Short mmCIF file of C-alpha atoms in Angstrom, two decimals:
data_model
loop_
_atom_site.label_atom_id
_atom_site.label_comp_id
_atom_site.label_asym_id
_atom_site.label_seq_id
_atom_site.Cartn_x
_atom_site.Cartn_y
_atom_site.Cartn_z
CA MET A 1 -0.06 0.30 0.07
CA GLY A 2 1.07 3.63 -0.58
CA PHE A 3 0.98 5.82 1.96
CA PRO A 4 3.16 9.53 2.62
CA THR A 5 6.80 9.28 3.95
CA ILE A 6 7.46 11.18 6.79
CA ILE A 7 11.07 12.41 6.70
CA GLN A 8 12.72 13.05 10.03
CA PRO A 9 13.78 17.08 10.66
CA SER A 10 17.20 17.78 10.04
CA SER A 11 19.64 19.06 12.61
CA PHE A 12 19.65 22.20 10.39
CA TYR A 13 15.87 22.41 10.21
CA PRO A 14 14.48 21.83 13.54
CA GLY A 15 10.84 21.51 13.93
CA GLN A 16 9.98 21.18 10.32
CA LYS A 17 8.94 18.37 8.57
CA LEU A 18 9.37 17.34 5.01
CA PHE A 19 6.72 15.43 2.65
CA LEU A 20 7.81 13.44 -0.47
CA SER A 21 5.54 13.40 -3.23
CA PRO A 22 4.43 11.31 -5.10
CA PRO A 23 4.32 8.45 -2.49
CA ILE A 24 6.26 5.48 -2.44
CA ASP A 25 5.34 2.28 -2.60
CA LEU A 26 7.04 0.19 -0.33
CA SER A 27 5.91 -3.13 -1.57
CA LEU A 28 9.09 -2.62 -4.19
CA PRO A 29 12.31 -3.97 -3.12
CA LEU A 30 15.04 -1.51 -1.52
CA PHE A 31 17.22 -1.18 -4.36
CA HIS A 32 13.98 0.25 -6.60
CA LEU A 33 13.62 3.26 -4.30
CA LYS A 34 14.88 6.15 -6.14
CA PHE A 35 14.95 9.46 -4.10
CA PRO A 36 15.70 13.08 -5.38
CA LYS A 37 19.23 14.28 -5.13
CA PRO A 38 20.10 16.29 -2.05
CA SER A 39 20.75 20.07 -2.49
CA ARG A 40 24.67 21.04 -2.70
CA HIS A 41 23.71 23.88 -0.60
CA PHE A 42 21.38 22.26 1.85
CA PRO A 43 22.48 18.64 3.15
CA VAL A 44 19.31 16.97 4.18
CA GLN A 45 19.67 13.55 6.39
CA LEU A 46 16.85 11.03 5.18
CA SER A 47 15.56 8.05 6.84
CA VAL A 48 13.11 5.73 5.37
CA ALA A 49 10.95 3.92 7.73
CA THR A 50 10.43 0.44 5.79
CA ASN A 51 10.09 -2.99 6.93
CA PRO A 52 12.89 -5.52 7.19
CA PRO A 53 12.89 -7.71 4.11
CA PRO A 54 11.99 -11.10 4.65
CA PRO A 55 14.88 -13.66 5.05
CA PRO A 56 15.50 -15.44 1.88
CA PRO A 57 14.31 -19.29 2.31
CA SER A 58 17.03 -21.43 3.51
CA SER A 59 17.13 -23.57 0.31
CA THR A 60 18.75 -20.87 -1.98
CA GLN A 61 21.14 -19.68 0.94
CA PRO A 62 24.91 -20.47 -0.16
CA GLN A 63 26.52 -22.63 1.80
CA GLN A 64 29.38 -21.40 3.59
CA VAL A 65 32.80 -22.89 2.35
CA PRO A 66 35.19 -23.70 5.54
CA PRO A 67 38.27 -22.00 5.22
CA ASN A 68 40.44 -25.28 4.77
CA SER A 69 38.34 -26.57 2.09
CA PRO A 70 40.10 -27.65 -1.40
CA GLN A 71 37.46 -26.02 -3.49
CA ARG A 72 38.34 -22.40 -1.58
CA LEU A 73 42.35 -23.09 -1.78
CA LEU A 74 42.09 -23.94 -5.48
CA LYS A 75 39.76 -20.77 -6.33
CA GLU A 76 42.52 -18.76 -4.38
CA LEU A 77 45.31 -20.15 -6.11
CA ALA A 78 43.95 -19.23 -9.52
CA GLN A 79 43.09 -15.92 -8.75
CA ARG A 80 46.74 -15.27 -7.35
CA LYS A 81 47.84 -17.10 -11.09
CA LYS A 82 45.86 -14.34 -12.43
CA THR A 83 47.80 -11.57 -10.69
CA ALA A 84 51.15 -13.10 -11.06
CA PHE A 85 51.39 -14.66 -14.54
CA PRO A 86 48.86 -12.84 -16.68
CA LYS A 87 48.02 -14.60 -20.08
CA LYS A 88 50.63 -13.70 -22.68
CA LYS A 89 49.82 -13.08 -26.20
CA VAL A 90 50.31 -15.93 -28.69
CA PRO A 91 53.13 -14.79 -31.50
CA PRO A 92 52.14 -14.88 -35.08
CA ARG A 93 52.65 -18.37 -36.86
CA GLN A 94 55.92 -17.51 -38.97
CA PHE A 95 57.58 -17.14 -35.28
CA ILE A 96 56.27 -20.42 -33.55
CA LEU A 97 59.09 -23.06 -34.34
CA LYS A 98 58.73 -25.96 -36.43
CA PRO A 99 59.72 -29.38 -35.29
CA PRO A 100 63.24 -30.70 -36.31
CA LEU A 101 63.78 -32.86 -38.81
CA ASP A 102 64.35 -36.46 -38.00
CA ASP A 103 67.78 -37.29 -39.13
CA ALA A 104 67.05 -39.57 -42.22
CA LYS A 105 65.12 -36.43 -43.90
CA LEU A 106 67.83 -34.10 -42.71
CA THR A 107 70.43 -36.39 -44.27
CA GLN A 108 68.50 -36.80 -47.31
CA ARG A 109 67.85 -32.69 -47.53
CA PHE A 110 71.60 -31.96 -47.70
CA LEU A 111 72.72 -34.63 -49.87
CA ASN A 112 69.77 -33.42 -52.46
CA SER A 113 71.27 -29.58 -52.04
CA PRO A 114 73.10 -28.22 -54.90
CA GLN A 115 75.93 -26.75 -52.72
CA LEU A 116 76.98 -30.62 -52.32
CA SER A 117 77.41 -31.50 -55.67
CA LEU A 118 80.43 -30.48 -56.69
CA LYS A 119 83.61 -31.71 -55.34
CA SER A 120 86.11 -30.33 -57.80
CA PHE A 121 84.83 -26.50 -57.24
CA PRO A 122 83.91 -25.89 -53.66
CA LEU A 123 84.02 -22.24 -53.82
CA LEU A 124 81.26 -22.33 -56.91
CA SER A 125 79.28 -24.94 -55.19
CA SER A 126 78.86 -23.04 -51.92
CA CYS A 127 77.45 -20.27 -54.05
CA LEU A 128 74.87 -22.23 -55.62
CA PRO A 129 71.25 -22.14 -53.95
CA PRO A 130 70.74 -24.37 -51.09
CA SER A 131 67.53 -26.22 -52.76
CA THR A 132 66.95 -26.79 -56.09
CA LEU A 133 65.27 -24.27 -58.51
CA ASN A 134 61.13 -24.73 -58.63
CA ASN A 135 59.02 -23.85 -61.84
CA THR A 136 58.77 -20.20 -61.10
CA ASP A 137 62.28 -19.81 -61.11
CA LYS A 138 62.40 -21.58 -64.23
CA THR A 139 60.01 -19.86 -66.17
CA TRP A 140 61.85 -16.52 -65.17
CA ILE A 141 65.09 -18.73 -66.74
CA ASP A 142 62.85 -19.44 -69.98
CA GLU A 143 61.66 -15.65 -70.48
CA TYR A 144 64.89 -13.38 -69.79
CA LEU A 145 67.84 -15.55 -69.50
CA LEU A 146 68.59 -15.35 -72.94
CA GLU A 147 68.34 -11.50 -73.06
CA ALA A 148 70.95 -11.51 -70.09
CA LYS A 149 73.20 -13.39 -72.08
CA GLN A 150 73.18 -11.29 -75.19
CA ALA A 151 73.30 -8.16 -73.19
CA LEU A 152 76.79 -9.75 -71.29
CA GLY A 153 77.95 -11.40 -74.71
CA TYR A 154 77.68 -15.27 -73.99
CA PRO A 155 76.43 -17.61 -76.11
CA LEU A 156 72.68 -18.50 -76.01
CA GLN A 157 72.85 -22.24 -75.32
CA PRO A 158 71.78 -23.68 -72.19
CA SER A 159 75.16 -23.88 -69.90
CA ASP A 160 73.94 -27.39 -68.25
CA GLN A 161 74.81 -28.82 -71.54
CA LEU A 162 78.59 -28.58 -70.72
CA GLY A 163 80.39 -30.87 -69.44
CA ASP A 164 80.85 -31.66 -65.53
CA ASP A 165 84.42 -30.59 -65.37
CA ASN A 166 83.38 -27.19 -66.95
CA PRO A 167 82.55 -24.50 -63.84
CA ALA A 168 80.55 -22.72 -66.60
CA LYS A 169 77.84 -25.47 -66.34
CA HIS A 170 76.35 -23.56 -63.59
CA PHE A 171 76.55 -20.14 -65.11
CA ASP A 172 72.57 -19.90 -65.88
CA THR A 173 71.89 -20.66 -62.43
CA LEU A 174 74.16 -18.18 -60.88
CA LEU A 175 73.14 -15.58 -63.91
CA TYR A 176 69.51 -16.18 -62.66
CA LEU A 177 70.44 -15.48 -59.00
CA ALA A 178 72.40 -12.31 -59.90
CA PHE A 179 69.46 -10.63 -60.89
CA GLN A 180 66.84 -11.57 -57.93
CA HIS A 181 67.68 -8.62 -55.88
CA PRO A 182 66.05 -7.89 -52.90
CA ALA A 183 63.35 -5.68 -53.82
CA CYS A 184 62.16 -7.91 -56.49
CA GLU A 185 59.19 -10.75 -56.06
CA ARG A 186 60.94 -13.85 -56.15
CA SER A 187 63.58 -12.79 -53.44
CA LYS A 188 60.99 -14.03 -51.15
CA ALA A 189 62.08 -17.09 -51.34
CA ARG A 190 65.14 -18.21 -48.96
CA HIS A 191 67.01 -20.18 -51.23
CA ILE A 192 67.13 -17.09 -53.88
CA ARG A 193 67.42 -14.81 -51.36
CA ASN A 194 70.44 -16.05 -49.67
CA GLY A 195 72.06 -17.22 -53.19
CA HIS A 196 71.93 -13.69 -54.54
CA SER A 197 73.00 -12.25 -51.48
CA ARG A 198 76.01 -14.82 -51.30
CA LEU A 199 77.04 -13.93 -54.80
CA SER A 200 76.78 -10.27 -53.95
CA PHE A 201 79.10 -10.56 -51.08
CA LEU A 202 81.70 -12.44 -53.16
CA GLY A 203 81.41 -9.89 -56.07
CA GLY A 204 82.11 -6.87 -54.21
CA TYR A 205 85.68 -8.02 -53.48
CA VAL A 206 85.88 -9.31 -57.04
CA ILE A 207 85.79 -6.07 -58.84
CA GLU A 208 88.07 -4.18 -56.18
CA LEU A 209 90.84 -6.73 -56.55
CA ALA A 210 90.06 -6.54 -60.42
CA LEU A 211 90.38 -2.94 -60.80
CA ALA A 212 93.46 -3.02 -58.27
CA GLU A 213 95.36 -4.33 -60.64
CA TYR A 214 94.32 -2.98 -63.39
CA PHE A 215 95.34 0.33 -62.19
CA LEU A 216 98.57 -0.50 -60.69
CA GLN A 217 99.75 -1.85 -64.06
CA ARG A 218 98.08 0.95 -66.33
CA TYR A 219 99.44 3.78 -63.93
CA PRO A 220 103.13 2.57 -62.16
CA ARG A 221 103.90 6.14 -60.88
CA GLU A 222 100.93 6.95 -59.15
CA SER A 223 99.98 6.32 -55.37
CA PRO A 224 97.06 4.41 -54.33
CA GLY A 225 95.07 7.74 -53.16
CA PRO A 226 94.09 8.48 -56.47
CA MET A 227 93.69 4.84 -57.57
CA ARG A 228 91.01 4.82 -55.12
CA GLU A 229 89.30 7.89 -56.34
CA ARG A 230 89.27 6.20 -59.92
CA VAL A 231 87.99 2.90 -58.74
CA PHE A 232 85.14 5.31 -57.02
CA GLY A 233 84.39 6.69 -60.25
CA LEU A 234 84.37 3.60 -62.06
CA ILE A 235 82.20 1.68 -59.47
CA GLY A 236 80.50 4.12 -57.02
CA LYS A 237 76.89 3.77 -56.10
CA ARG A 238 75.74 6.67 -57.87
CA PHE A 239 77.58 5.47 -60.95
CA LEU A 240 75.81 2.19 -61.11
CA PRO A 241 72.54 2.73 -62.85
CA SER A 242 74.08 4.45 -65.81
CA ARG A 243 76.12 1.51 -66.03
CA ILE A 244 73.37 -1.29 -66.07
CA LYS A 245 71.63 1.01 -68.50
CA ALA A 246 74.63 1.00 -70.81
CA ALA A 247 74.49 -2.34 -70.98
CA SER A 248 71.03 -2.62 -71.39
CA LEU A 249 70.12 -4.71 -68.54
CA GLN A 250 67.72 -2.24 -66.56
CA ASN A 251 64.33 -4.11 -67.64
CA LEU A 252 65.76 -7.09 -66.11
CA VAL A 253 66.44 -5.35 -62.35
CA PHE A 254 63.67 -3.21 -63.10
CA PRO A 255 60.80 -5.03 -65.34
CA TYR A 256 57.67 -2.70 -64.13
CA ASP A 257 59.53 0.75 -63.66
CA ASP A 258 61.57 3.07 -65.60
CA ILE A 259 65.16 3.63 -64.25
CA ASP A 260 65.40 7.48 -65.31
CA LYS A 261 62.19 8.18 -63.30
CA MET A 262 63.04 6.47 -60.07
CA LEU A 263 64.51 8.39 -56.96
CA ARG A 264 68.09 7.57 -56.17
CA LYS A 265 67.22 5.49 -52.92
CA ASP A 266 65.48 3.25 -54.57
CA LYS A 267 67.18 2.73 -57.54
CA GLU A 268 71.01 2.37 -56.20
CA PRO A 269 70.63 -0.20 -53.74
CA PRO A 270 69.09 -3.11 -56.49
CA VAL A 271 71.39 -1.96 -59.11
CA LYS A 272 74.51 -2.07 -56.90
CA SER A 273 73.30 -5.72 -55.54
CA VAL A 274 72.76 -6.83 -59.05
CA PHE A 275 76.15 -5.72 -59.98
CA TRP A 276 78.13 -7.08 -57.66
CA ALA A 277 76.47 -10.84 -57.95
CA LEU A 278 77.02 -10.45 -61.63
CA PHE A 279 80.64 -10.22 -61.36
CA GLY A 280 80.82 -12.83 -58.45
CA ALA A 281 79.31 -15.02 -61.09
CA ILE A 282 81.19 -14.67 -63.73
CA PHE A 283 84.35 -14.84 -61.47
CA LEU A 284 83.22 -18.37 -60.46
CA CYS A 285 82.80 -19.34 -63.98
CA PHE A 286 85.06 -18.11 -65.92
CA GLY A 287 87.82 -16.26 -63.67
CA LEU A 288 89.35 -12.83 -63.42
CA PRO A 289 90.30 -12.14 -67.25
CA GLU A 290 86.51 -12.55 -68.24
CA VAL A 291 85.44 -9.81 -65.43
CA TYR A 292 87.65 -7.73 -67.39
CA ARG A 293 86.06 -7.94 -70.47
CA VAL A 294 82.60 -7.78 -69.04
CA MET A 295 83.37 -4.89 -67.05
CA PHE A 296 85.00 -2.83 -70.09
CA GLU A 297 83.20 -4.19 -73.04
CA ALA A 298 79.70 -4.79 -71.67
CA PHE A 299 79.21 -2.14 -68.96
CA GLY A 300 81.62 0.22 -71.04
CA LEU A 301 83.43 1.38 -68.07
CA ASP A 302 86.27 4.15 -69.33
CA PRO A 303 89.13 4.73 -67.03
CA GLU A 304 89.83 7.85 -68.91
CA ASP A 305 86.35 9.81 -68.59
CA GLU A 306 85.97 12.95 -66.96
CA SER A 307 83.98 11.54 -63.88
CA CYS A 308 86.89 9.02 -62.91
CA GLN A 309 89.77 11.20 -62.72
CA PRO A 310 91.41 11.97 -59.32
CA LYS A 311 91.75 15.33 -57.51
CA LEU A 312 94.65 17.15 -58.57
CA ARG A 313 97.60 16.92 -55.95
CA ARG A 314 101.30 17.83 -56.15
CA GLN A 315 103.18 14.65 -57.05
CA LEU A 316 106.62 14.59 -56.71
CA GLU A 317 108.58 13.43 -59.59
CA ASP A 318 110.23 9.76 -59.55
CA VAL A 319 113.85 9.06 -60.03
CA ASP A 320 113.53 5.66 -60.26
CA TYR A 321 113.13 3.87 -63.43
CA VAL A 322 110.00 2.01 -63.74
CA SER A 323 109.74 -1.45 -65.51
CA ALA A 324 110.49 -1.64 -69.87
CA GLU A 325 106.90 -2.77 -70.33
CA PHE A 326 105.32 0.16 -68.20
CA GLU A 327 107.68 2.58 -69.91
CA THR A 328 106.60 2.83 -73.24
CA ARG A 329 102.83 2.47 -73.28
CA GLN A 330 100.25 2.58 -71.10
CA LEU A 331 98.77 -0.83 -70.70
CA SER A 332 94.81 -1.25 -71.65
CA TRP A 333 92.65 -4.04 -70.29
CA GLN A 334 93.40 -6.24 -73.45
CA ASP A 335 96.84 -6.32 -72.58
CA ILE A 336 96.10 -7.10 -69.09
CA ILE A 337 93.77 -10.22 -70.45
CA ALA A 338 96.26 -11.23 -73.02
CA TYR A 339 99.19 -11.35 -70.94
CA ARG A 340 100.63 -15.06 -69.94
CA PRO A 341 103.71 -15.19 -67.71
CA PRO A 342 106.54 -17.10 -68.89
CA PRO A 343 107.27 -20.66 -67.87
CA ASP A 344 110.08 -19.87 -66.07
CA ALA A 345 108.86 -16.52 -64.41
CA LEU A 346 110.05 -15.72 -61.18
CA PHE A 347 106.77 -14.90 -60.02
CA ALA A 348 103.24 -16.10 -60.09
CA HIS A 349 102.42 -12.28 -61.19
CA PRO A 350 105.68 -10.96 -62.57
CA ARG A 351 104.15 -7.83 -64.30
CA LEU A 352 102.08 -6.84 -60.83
CA PHE A 353 105.38 -7.34 -58.63
CA ARG A 354 107.16 -5.43 -61.23
CA ALA A 355 104.42 -2.57 -61.05
CA CYS A 356 104.83 -2.55 -57.13
CA VAL A 357 108.63 -2.79 -57.14
CA PRO A 358 110.77 -1.47 -59.72
CA PRO A 359 114.47 -2.73 -60.63
CA GLY A 360 115.75 0.41 -59.12
CA MET A 361 115.32 -1.00 -55.46
CA HIS A 362 118.00 -3.09 -55.18
CA ARG A 363 120.01 -0.04 -53.79
CA PHE A 364 118.22 -0.19 -50.72
CA ARG A 365 119.67 -3.85 -49.93
CA GLY A 366 122.49 -4.52 -48.28
CA ASN A 367 121.79 -2.86 -44.93
CA ILE A 368 121.77 -3.96 -41.22
CA TRP A 369 117.99 -4.93 -41.43
CA ASP A 370 118.94 -7.65 -44.31
CA PHE A 371 121.32 -9.33 -42.02
CA ASP A 372 119.61 -9.08 -38.55
CA SER A 373 116.08 -8.93 -39.20
CA LYS A 374 115.33 -10.71 -42.49
CA PRO A 375 116.55 -13.90 -41.47
CA LYS A 376 113.85 -14.13 -38.20
CA ILE A 377 111.00 -12.85 -40.57
CA MET A 378 111.49 -15.29 -43.15
CA GLU A 379 111.74 -18.06 -40.65
CA CYS A 380 108.56 -17.01 -39.08
CA LEU A 381 106.72 -16.76 -42.34
CA GLY A 382 108.03 -20.19 -43.62
CA TYR A 383 110.11 -18.19 -46.56
CA PRO A 384 111.08 -19.39 -48.83
CA ARG A 385 108.45 -21.62 -50.17
CA PRO A 386 109.80 -25.17 -52.01
CA THR A 387 109.45 -24.65 -55.63
CA ASN A 388 109.98 -26.88 -58.68
CA ASP A 389 112.32 -24.76 -60.98
CA ARG A 390 114.20 -26.18 -63.86
CA ILE A 391 117.31 -24.01 -63.13
CA PRO A 392 118.55 -23.08 -59.69
CA GLU A 393 119.66 -19.47 -60.61
CA ILE A 394 115.90 -18.77 -60.94
CA THR A 395 115.32 -19.93 -57.50
CA GLU A 396 118.01 -18.08 -56.21
CA ALA A 397 116.74 -14.51 -58.38
CA ARG A 398 113.37 -15.13 -56.68
CA ASN A 399 114.49 -15.53 -52.80
CA ILE A 400 116.70 -12.24 -53.80
CA GLU A 401 113.45 -10.26 -54.87
CA LEU A 402 111.41 -11.97 -51.85
CA GLY A 403 113.84 -10.63 -49.58
CA LEU A 404 113.78 -7.03 -51.11
CA GLY A 405 110.08 -7.12 -50.95
CA LEU A 406 110.09 -8.11 -47.10
CA GLN A 407 112.32 -5.09 -46.51
CA LEU A 408 109.79 -3.03 -48.62
CA CYS A 409 106.99 -4.19 -46.78
CA PHE A 410 108.54 -3.04 -43.08
CA LEU A 411 110.02 -0.12 -44.51
CA HIS A 412 107.52 2.49 -42.81
CA PRO A 413 106.56 5.79 -45.24
CA SER A 414 108.15 7.91 -42.43
CA LYS A 415 111.67 6.72 -43.19
CA TYR A 416 111.92 7.71 -47.09
CA LYS A 417 108.76 9.85 -47.01
CA PHE A 418 109.57 11.80 -50.34
CA GLU A 419 111.20 8.55 -52.14
CA HIS A 420 110.16 5.55 -53.78
CA PRO A 421 110.32 3.21 -51.16
CA ARG A 422 106.93 4.80 -49.86
CA PHE A 423 105.01 4.13 -52.71
CA CYS A 424 106.22 0.74 -52.77
CA PHE A 425 105.04 0.00 -49.60
CA GLU A 426 101.40 1.54 -50.49
CA ARG A 427 100.98 -0.39 -53.60
CA LEU A 428 101.68 -3.54 -52.12
CA GLU A 429 99.71 -2.65 -49.20
CA TYR A 430 97.00 -1.52 -51.43
CA VAL A 431 96.95 -5.08 -53.25
CA GLY A 432 97.48 -6.82 -50.37
CA GLN A 433 94.31 -5.09 -48.68
CA LYS A 434 91.97 -6.50 -51.72
CA ILE A 435 93.41 -10.16 -51.95
CA GLN A 436 93.02 -10.39 -48.11
CA ASP A 437 89.83 -9.44 -48.62
CA LEU A 438 89.26 -11.73 -51.30
CA VAL A 439 90.42 -14.67 -49.98
CA MET A 440 88.59 -14.17 -46.30
CA ALA A 441 85.50 -13.99 -48.28
CA GLU A 442 86.00 -17.42 -49.83
CA ARG A 443 86.99 -18.96 -46.86
CA LEU A 444 83.63 -17.71 -45.04
CA LEU A 445 81.50 -18.94 -48.03
CA MET A 446 83.03 -22.35 -48.18
CA LYS A 447 82.92 -22.42 -44.35
CA HIS A 448 78.86 -21.16 -43.78
CA LEU A 449 77.13 -22.94 -46.48
CA ASP A 450 73.73 -21.94 -45.00
CA ALA A 451 74.48 -17.96 -44.16
CA PRO A 452 73.20 -15.32 -45.98
CA GLY A 453 75.28 -12.51 -47.19
CA ARG A 454 74.39 -10.05 -44.91
CA TRP A 455 75.86 -12.32 -41.94
CA LEU A 456 78.83 -12.72 -44.06
CA HIS A 457 79.79 -9.17 -44.43
CA GLU A 458 79.15 -8.42 -40.87
CA LYS A 459 81.57 -11.59 -39.99
CA HIS A 460 83.85 -10.49 -42.74
CA ARG A 461 84.33 -6.97 -41.15
CA ARG A 462 84.81 -8.33 -37.83
CA LEU A 463 87.58 -10.82 -38.86
CA LEU A 464 89.48 -8.11 -40.59
CA MET A 465 89.01 -5.20 -38.62
CA ASN A 466 92.42 -3.14 -38.29
CA LYS A 467 92.67 -3.38 -34.83
CA PHE A 468 92.73 -7.23 -35.17
CA CYS A 469 94.88 -7.45 -38.60
CA GLY A 470 98.09 -5.44 -36.18
CA ARG A 471 97.55 -7.78 -33.18
CA TYR A 472 98.03 -10.89 -35.19
CA LEU A 473 101.29 -9.37 -36.62
CA ARG A 474 102.17 -8.13 -33.15
CA ASP A 475 101.27 -11.60 -31.65
CA ARG A 476 104.04 -13.22 -33.93
CA HIS A 477 106.53 -10.20 -32.31
CA LEU A 478 107.27 -9.34 -35.88
CA HIS A 479 106.20 -5.60 -35.32
CA HIS A 480 109.88 -5.06 -33.73
CA HIS A 481 111.42 -5.29 -37.30
CA ILE A 482 109.63 -2.37 -38.35
CA ILE A 483 111.99 0.44 -39.61
CA TYR A 484 110.72 3.99 -38.60
CA ASP A 485 112.02 6.96 -38.80
CA GLU A 486 114.16 7.84 -36.19
CA THR A 487 112.01 11.13 -35.19
CA VAL A 488 109.10 9.39 -34.70
CA GLN A 489 109.93 6.01 -33.80
CA ASP A 490 109.31 6.34 -30.08
CA ARG A 491 106.21 7.68 -30.73
CA PHE A 492 104.85 4.81 -33.08
CA GLU A 493 106.03 2.10 -30.66
CA HIS A 494 104.34 3.27 -27.36
CA ASN A 495 101.38 5.28 -28.80
CA ARG A 496 98.92 2.19 -29.72
CA LYS A 497 96.83 4.98 -32.01
CA LEU A 498 99.95 5.26 -34.24
CA ARG A 499 101.19 1.85 -33.85
CA ASN A 500 97.99 0.15 -34.86
CA PRO A 501 97.51 1.50 -38.22
CA ALA A 502 101.22 1.01 -38.90
CA THR A 503 101.11 -2.51 -38.14
CA THR A 504 97.99 -3.27 -39.94
CA ALA A 505 99.60 -1.72 -43.11
CA VAL A 506 103.03 -3.90 -42.90
CA GLN A 507 100.59 -6.77 -42.64
CA GLN A 508 98.38 -5.92 -45.56
CA ALA A 509 101.88 -5.52 -47.41
CA MET A 510 103.12 -8.81 -46.40
CA HIS A 511 99.79 -10.50 -48.35
CA GLY A 512 100.38 -8.19 -51.33
CA LEU A 513 103.98 -9.51 -51.80
CA ALA A 514 103.00 -13.13 -50.82
CA TYR A 515 100.30 -12.57 -53.59
CA THR A 516 102.68 -11.21 -56.61
CA VAL A 517 105.62 -13.91 -55.43
CA TYR A 518 103.41 -16.98 -54.75
CA GLY A 519 99.95 -16.46 -55.89
CA LYS A 520 96.90 -16.98 -53.57
CA PRO A 521 97.81 -19.98 -52.28
CA ASP A 522 100.20 -18.44 -50.11
CA VAL A 523 98.02 -15.61 -48.93
CA ARG A 524 95.45 -18.38 -47.46
CA ARG A 525 98.73 -20.23 -45.85
CA LEU A 526 99.55 -16.99 -44.08
CA MET A 527 96.34 -15.77 -43.24
CA PHE A 528 95.02 -18.87 -41.76
CA GLU A 529 98.26 -20.96 -40.68
CA VAL A 530 100.84 -18.40 -39.60
CA PHE A 531 98.86 -15.74 -38.63
CA ASP A 532 95.58 -17.50 -37.69
CA PHE A 533 93.10 -14.80 -38.70
CA GLU A 534 90.12 -16.88 -37.43
CA GLN A 535 91.47 -17.26 -34.17
CA ILE A 536 91.08 -21.19 -34.06
CA GLN A 537 94.32 -22.80 -33.60
CA PRO A 538 95.59 -23.51 -29.78
CA LYS A 539 97.55 -20.93 -27.78
CA GLU A 540 100.17 -21.15 -25.94
CA VAL A 541 99.48 -21.36 -21.88
CA LYS A 542 101.83 -18.40 -20.25
CA ASN A 543 102.89 -19.55 -16.87
#
C-alpha cells in the first residue's frame, strides 16, 4: 500500500517536517527506491521508515565454504596465478618453431642440395642455391635469361649442356640468382634470397681486386690515393645505374619501372646488389680475365672518363726507372687479359710484382736490416717456399727479390717520405688489402654454406678489423722489425693510436707481396696458418 512517507527533520531545520511527493510504494524491494538528489547547499539527512525484507528461504542460502576446503584453496590459487602470471599473447604463426626434421630427412635434404653436388669446385658449389630451383624460377630463366646473356656477350645455348669438369655448366643458375635483388618478388624465397646475397658478397671483393691490379699496372708511378678515387668514379653507387643502362640490363633489374624516373634511394641499392652479384657469378664460372672483358666491354667502363679522374694534387717526380713494359705505353684491359707469364717466370704475377717493386729498388739492399731482421722474419713466415724450378738460378733470383720485397714491406713511409720506397710500400699494401678481403670472403663462403650475405658481411668485417690485423702481426713479434724514422720511432712504438694502423699496413703489404710472388694459395697460408686470422688454433699457456 502507498502512503506519504514522513522524513525526520534534519539538524539544520529543527521543527520542520518534509513530505515526499509522489508517495513511495514500499512493496518494491529496497534497491528500487529512488530518491531525489540532495541539494548541494542544503544537505538533508534522510531516513526511510521501511519494514525489513523477509529472510530468503533456507534452500537458496549459499553454503559457507570452510576455510580449509580444497575448493576454496584452488580458487584462491587460480586468482593469484591470474595476478602473478597474466596470459601472454600468442606469437604469430611465422615465429612458431617447427619441429626439427628427423635424421633421415635432414640427411637426404643435405645430400640433395646443389651446394654438395660439386667436389672439384668447392667455392662455386658453396654459391649455388641451397635447394633446387622450382617452376617459378625456371619460368624466369626461360623468359629473360637469353636477353641477359646477349647483353653480356655470352652464347645463348643452355650452360647445363657443358661437361661436369667445366665450371661454366652452372652459369645459367648463377646468372639467374644475380638478378634476383632483394626488392624483387622472387627474393621472398629463402634459397633465392640467400643465393643472391652470397653472390653479391663475393662479387664486391672481386671487382675491387680486379680494378686494383688494373690500375697498379696502368699507372706505375701513381700512389694508391688517386687510384681509389678512380675506382670510386668507375663503380661508385651513384654511377652504377648508368652502367646498368649502358649494358641494356635495366629492364631485367626493374621490369615494371623506368629507371630514369626512379628516385636514387629506390634504384641504387638494387642496382649495386645486381652489379656485384653479376661479377661474382662471372668470376666463379670464367675467372678474372672474363671479369675485365665484361666490365670494360659490356658495361663500357672508361678509365679516362672525366668523372673517373682523381683530384689534382702535388705529385713528386719519381727518380726511379719503372719496368720497361710500363715505360713505353699505358696498358689497356686487353693487355691485362692477353698477358701470360713465361714458363720460367720468377713470380706468380710477374708484371704486378714489377708494378709494385721496380728494378731500381735494389740499392736499398745490403743494410743492417738484411742481416739482422730478414732471417728471423723469413723463418717466422716459412720463406722461401719450396718450388720446382728447372734452373737453380731462378730460385736464387726469386729469393733475392723476395727479401727485397720483405724489406719494402717493413719500411714505414716515415723513413723515406719523399722517395720511391714509400710508394712501393703503399702499392703493396693496396693490393694486399684487396687480396686479403677476397681470400677471407672465399673462406667464409665455403665454411658457412647456409649463411646469408648480410651475416657474412658482418663476420668478414669483424675478422678483418684494423686493430685485429695489426694484433696478429704483433702476436708473432714481428712489429719490432718495422723500420721507422728516428724522429717518430718512439711515438709509433708506444702510442697505440699510431702503432695499430702502422702494424696493420705492414700486415697487408706482406699479403700483397705473397700474392705477387707465390699467388693466392700463399696468402691463404699466411692468413690461416701463420697468423691465424680466424683465431681457431690452440694458444700457448703462459705461466
